[in-house]
CSV table of C-alpha atoms in Angstrom, one decimal:
chain,number,residue,atom,x,y,z
A,1,ASP,CA,0.0,0.0,0.0
A,2,ALA,CA,1.1,3.5,-0.7
A,3,GLY,CA,2.0,5.7,2.3
A,4,ILE,CA,4.6,6.1,4.9
A,5,THR,CA,5.5,3.4,7.3
A,6,GLN,CA,7.7,3.3,10.4
A,7,SER,CA,9.3,0.4,12.1
A,8,PRO,CA,9.3,-0.8,14.8
A,9,ARG,CA,6.1,0.5,16.4
A,10,TYR,CA,7.5,-0.1,19.9
A,11,LYS,CA,11.1,-0.4,21.1
A,12,ILE,CA,12.6,-0.8,24.5
A,13,THR,CA,16.4,-0.4,24.7
A,14,GLU,CA,19.0,0.2,27.4
A,15,THR,CA,21.0,3.3,27.9
A,16,GLY,CA,24.1,3.3,25.8
A,17,ARG,CA,22.8,1.0,23.0
A,18,GLN,CA,22.6,2.0,19.4
A,19,VAL,CA,19.1,2.1,18.0
A,20,THR,CA,17.8,2.6,14.5
A,21,LEU,CA,14.3,3.6,13.6
A,22,MET,CA,13.2,3.0,10.1
A,23,CYS,CA,11.0,5.1,7.8
A,24,HIS,CA,9.9,4.2,4.3
A,25,GLN,CA,7.6,6.1,2.0
A,26,THR,CA,6.1,5.1,-1.4
A,27,TRP,CA,5.1,8.5,-2.7
A,28,SER,CA,8.5,9.5,-4.0
A,29,HIS,CA,8.2,12.7,-1.9
A,30,SER,CA,11.4,14.8,-2.0
A,31,TYR,CA,11.2,15.9,1.7
A,32,MET,CA,11.4,13.7,4.7
A,33,PHE,CA,11.4,14.6,8.3
A,34,TRP,CA,12.0,13.2,11.8
A,35,TYR,CA,10.1,14.6,14.8
A,36,ARG,CA,9.9,13.6,18.4
A,37,GLN,CA,6.8,14.3,20.4
A,38,ASP,CA,7.0,14.8,24.2
A,39,LEU,CA,4.5,16.1,26.7
A,40,GLY,CA,4.9,19.8,27.2
A,41,HIS,CA,7.1,20.2,24.1
A,42,GLY,CA,4.9,19.2,21.3
A,43,LEU,CA,6.5,18.1,18.0
A,44,ARG,CA,10.1,19.0,17.6
A,45,LEU,CA,12.1,18.6,14.4
A,46,ILE,CA,15.2,16.4,14.7
A,47,TYR,CA,16.5,16.2,11.1
A,48,TYR,CA,15.1,16.6,7.7
A,49,SER,CA,16.1,15.8,4.2
A,50,ALA,CA,15.3,17.7,0.9
A,51,ALA,CA,16.5,14.8,-1.3
A,52,ALA,CA,18.7,11.8,-1.4
A,53,ASP,CA,22.1,12.5,0.2
A,54,ILE,CA,20.9,15.9,1.5
A,55,THR,CA,20.2,16.2,5.2
A,56,ASP,CA,19.9,19.2,7.6
A,57,LYS,CA,19.6,19.6,11.3
A,58,GLY,CA,16.4,20.7,13.0
A,59,GLU,CA,15.8,22.0,16.5
A,60,VAL,CA,17.1,19.0,18.5
A,61,PRO,CA,19.7,17.0,16.5
A,62,ASP,CA,22.1,16.2,19.2
A,63,GLY,CA,22.5,12.4,19.8
A,64,TYR,CA,20.9,11.5,16.5
A,65,VAL,CA,22.3,10.6,13.1
A,66,VAL,CA,20.3,10.3,9.8
A,67,SER,CA,21.1,9.1,6.3
A,68,ARG,CA,19.3,9.2,3.0
A,69,SER,CA,20.9,7.0,0.4
A,70,LYS,CA,17.6,6.4,-1.3
A,71,THR,CA,14.6,8.8,-1.8
A,72,GLU,CA,12.2,6.4,-0.1
A,73,ASN,CA,14.1,5.6,3.1
A,74,PHE,CA,15.2,7.9,5.9
A,75,PRO,CA,16.5,5.9,8.9
A,76,LEU,CA,17.1,7.7,12.3
A,77,THR,CA,19.9,6.3,14.5
A,78,LEU,CA,20.5,7.0,18.1
A,79,GLU,CA,24.2,6.4,18.5
A,80,SER,CA,24.2,5.9,22.3
A,81,ALA,CA,20.7,6.0,23.6
A,82,THR,CA,19.9,8.1,26.7
A,83,ARG,CA,16.8,8.2,28.9
A,84,SER,CA,16.1,11.7,27.7
A,85,GLN,CA,15.5,10.2,24.3
A,86,THR,CA,12.5,8.2,25.5
A,87,SER,CA,9.8,9.6,23.2
A,88,VAL,CA,7.4,9.0,20.4
A,89,TYR,CA,9.2,9.5,17.1
A,90,PHE,CA,7.3,10.5,13.9
A,91,CYS,CA,8.6,10.3,10.4
A,92,ALA,CA,6.9,12.5,7.8
A,93,SER,CA,7.2,13.3,4.2
A,94,SER,CA,6.1,16.1,1.8
A,95,GLU,CA,6.3,16.7,-1.9
A,96,TYR,CA,7.6,20.3,-1.5
A,97,ARG,CA,9.1,22.2,1.4
A,98,GLU,CA,6.7,25.1,1.4
A,99,HIS,CA,3.7,24.2,-0.7
A,100,SER,CA,2.5,20.9,0.6
A,101,PRO,CA,1.5,19.5,4.0
A,102,LEU,CA,3.3,16.8,5.8
A,103,HIS,CA,2.1,13.2,5.8
A,104,PHE,CA,3.0,11.4,9.0
A,105,GLY,CA,3.8,7.8,9.7
A,106,ASN,CA,2.2,6.1,12.7
A,107,GLY,CA,5.1,6.7,15.0
A,108,THR,CA,7.6,4.6,17.0
A,109,ARG,CA,7.3,4.6,20.8
A,110,LEU,CA,10.9,4.3,22.1
A,111,THR,CA,11.6,3.7,25.8
A,112,VAL,CA,15.2,3.9,27.0
A,113,THR,CA,15.8,2.2,30.4
B,1,GLU,CA,12.9,33.1,18.4
B,2,ASP,CA,10.1,31.9,16.2
B,3,LYS,CA,7.1,30.5,18.1
B,4,VAL,CA,3.6,29.2,17.7
B,5,VAL,CA,1.2,29.4,20.6
B,6,GLN,CA,-2.1,27.6,20.8
B,7,SER,CA,-4.9,28.2,23.2
B,8,PRO,CA,-6.5,26.9,25.2
B,9,LEU,CA,-4.2,24.0,26.0
B,10,SER,CA,-7.2,21.8,26.7
B,11,LEU,CA,-11.0,22.1,26.9
B,12,VAL,CA,-13.9,19.9,27.5
B,13,VAL,CA,-17.3,20.4,25.8
B,14,HIS,CA,-20.6,18.6,25.3
B,15,GLU,CA,-21.7,17.1,22.1
B,16,GLY,CA,-23.4,19.7,19.9
B,17,ASP,CA,-21.3,22.6,21.2
B,18,THR,CA,-19.3,24.8,18.9
B,19,VAL,CA,-15.6,25.3,19.7
B,20,THR,CA,-13.0,27.8,18.6
B,21,LEU,CA,-9.3,26.9,18.8
B,22,ASN,CA,-6.7,29.6,18.5
B,23,CYS,CA,-3.2,29.7,17.1
B,24,SER,CA,-1.0,32.8,17.2
B,25,TYR,CA,2.4,33.0,15.7
B,26,GLU,CA,5.6,35.0,15.6
B,27,VAL,CA,7.6,33.5,12.8
B,28,THR,CA,10.0,35.0,10.3
B,29,ASN,CA,9.6,34.2,6.6
B,30,PHE,CA,6.0,33.1,7.0
B,31,ARG,CA,4.7,30.9,4.1
B,32,SER,CA,1.6,29.2,5.3
B,33,LEU,CA,-0.2,27.8,8.3
B,34,LEU,CA,-1.4,24.2,8.7
B,35,TRP,CA,-3.9,22.5,11.0
B,36,TYR,CA,-3.7,18.9,12.0
B,37,LYS,CA,-5.8,16.5,14.0
B,38,GLN,CA,-4.1,13.9,16.1
B,39,GLU,CA,-6.0,11.1,17.7
B,40,LYS,CA,-4.1,8.1,19.0
B,41,LYS,CA,-1.5,7.9,16.3
B,42,ALA,CA,-0.2,10.2,13.6
B,43,PRO,CA,-1.4,13.7,13.0
B,44,THR,CA,-3.7,13.9,10.0
B,45,PHE,CA,-3.9,17.0,7.8
B,46,LEU,CA,-6.9,19.3,8.0
B,47,PHE,CA,-6.2,22.6,6.4
B,48,MET,CA,-3.5,24.7,4.8
B,49,LEU,CA,-4.0,28.5,4.9
B,50,THR,CA,-1.9,30.9,2.9
B,51,SER,CA,-4.1,34.0,2.4
B,52,SER,CA,-5.7,36.2,4.9
B,53,GLY,CA,-9.5,36.3,5.2
B,54,ILE,CA,-10.3,33.3,3.1
B,55,GLU,CA,-12.1,30.6,5.0
B,56,LYS,CA,-11.4,27.0,4.4
B,57,LYS,CA,-14.2,24.6,5.2
B,58,SER,CA,-14.6,20.8,5.5
B,59,GLY,CA,-17.9,19.6,6.8
B,60,ARG,CA,-18.3,21.0,10.3
B,61,LEU,CA,-14.7,22.3,10.5
B,62,SER,CA,-13.6,25.6,9.2
B,63,SER,CA,-10.5,27.8,9.6
B,64,ILE,CA,-9.3,31.3,8.7
B,65,LEU,CA,-6.1,33.1,8.8
B,66,ASP,CA,-5.3,36.7,9.8
B,67,LYS,CA,-1.8,37.6,8.6
B,68,LYS,CA,-2.0,41.1,9.9
B,69,GLU,CA,-2.8,40.1,13.5
B,70,LEU,CA,-0.8,36.9,13.1
B,71,PHE,CA,-3.3,34.3,14.1
B,72,SER,CA,-5.6,31.6,12.9
B,73,ILE,CA,-8.7,30.0,14.3
B,74,LEU,CA,-10.2,26.6,13.8
B,75,ASN,CA,-13.9,26.3,14.4
B,76,ILE,CA,-15.8,23.1,14.9
B,77,THR,CA,-19.6,23.2,15.0
B,78,ALA,CA,-22.0,20.6,16.3
B,79,THR,CA,-19.1,18.8,18.0
B,80,GLN,CA,-19.2,15.0,18.2
B,81,THR,CA,-17.3,12.5,20.4
B,82,GLY,CA,-15.2,11.6,17.3
B,83,ASP,CA,-13.9,15.2,17.3
B,84,SER,CA,-12.0,14.4,20.5
B,85,ALA,CA,-8.3,14.8,19.7
B,86,VAL,CA,-5.3,17.0,19.9
B,87,TYR,CA,-5.4,19.8,17.3
B,88,LEU,CA,-2.0,21.0,16.2
B,89,CYS,CA,-1.2,24.2,14.4
B,90,ALA,CA,2.1,24.6,12.4
B,91,VAL,CA,3.6,27.5,10.5
B,92,VAL,CA,5.6,26.8,7.4
B,93,ARG,CA,8.6,29.1,6.8
B,94,ASN,CA,10.1,30.0,3.5
B,95,SER,CA,13.6,29.5,4.9
B,96,GLY,CA,15.5,28.6,8.0
B,97,ASN,CA,16.7,25.4,9.5
B,98,THR,CA,13.2,24.5,10.7
B,99,PRO,CA,10.7,24.3,7.8
B,100,LEU,CA,7.7,24.0,10.1
B,101,VAL,CA,7.2,25.3,13.6
B,102,PHE,CA,4.6,23.5,15.6
B,103,GLY,CA,2.5,24.7,18.5
B,104,LYS,CA,2.0,22.4,21.5
B,105,GLY,CA,-1.6,21.6,20.6
B,106,THR,CA,-5.0,21.9,22.0
B,107,ARG,CA,-6.5,18.8,23.6
B,108,LEU,CA,-10.3,18.8,22.9
B,109,SER,CA,-12.5,16.3,24.7
B,110,VAL,CA,-16.1,16.0,23.6
B,111,ILE,CA,-18.4,14.3,26.1
B,112,ALA,CA,-21.8,12.8,25.3
C-alpha cells in the first residue's frame, strides 16, 4: 500500500545502546522529516532531508544521526541512547518544502531504560 | 525566536457545542499555516492556509487566517465525540533550518 511506514512500532532499549528507527515512503516525496513528540514540548524537528544525500539539522539534532541514500528511506539512528531520548518518534514526508502539507507515519514509541 | 502558541491547552465540551481553537504565531519568513488533528496515532492534515480572510471549510470544520494580526482559528460546529483529539497548528517558513514550527496543541474532549 502507498504511504509512509515506520518500524518498529514499539522499542525498548537500554542506555548506551545504538538504536535505528526505520522510515519508508512510497510517494517519492522529496522531503522527509523526523520529529519527536513529548508532553509539554509538542512536536520538535530532529532532522530533515530535501532529497537523497541531502540532510539538515532541525531543532534537536544532538545524539541522532540520519542518512538518506535512497529517496524512499530515511532511517534515524540514536548512536548511544539516553533516557532523555524516550519519546514518540514520527517520520513525515512532503512533496515540497513550502507548498504541501506533511504526511506522517504512525510513529515509533521508544523507551530507553 | 520563532514561536507558535495555541490556546486553550485543553478544553472539555458537550456534544453539539461549537468550539474555537486559537493559534497565534511570531515567525520569520511566514509561508503558510497548517492545522492537523491527532488522535491516538499520527497527525492527519486538516487545512492549509496561505491567504488572509479566506475561510477553508470541510464539513463541520472551518479555519481562517489573519496575517495582519498573526493568528488563525479553527472552528468546529456541532461537535461529536469523534472530534476528541489534539489539534495541532504549524507554521511553514520559506527559509531557515526548521521548515515548520509546531504549536504544542489543544486537547479537545467532547463528552456525550
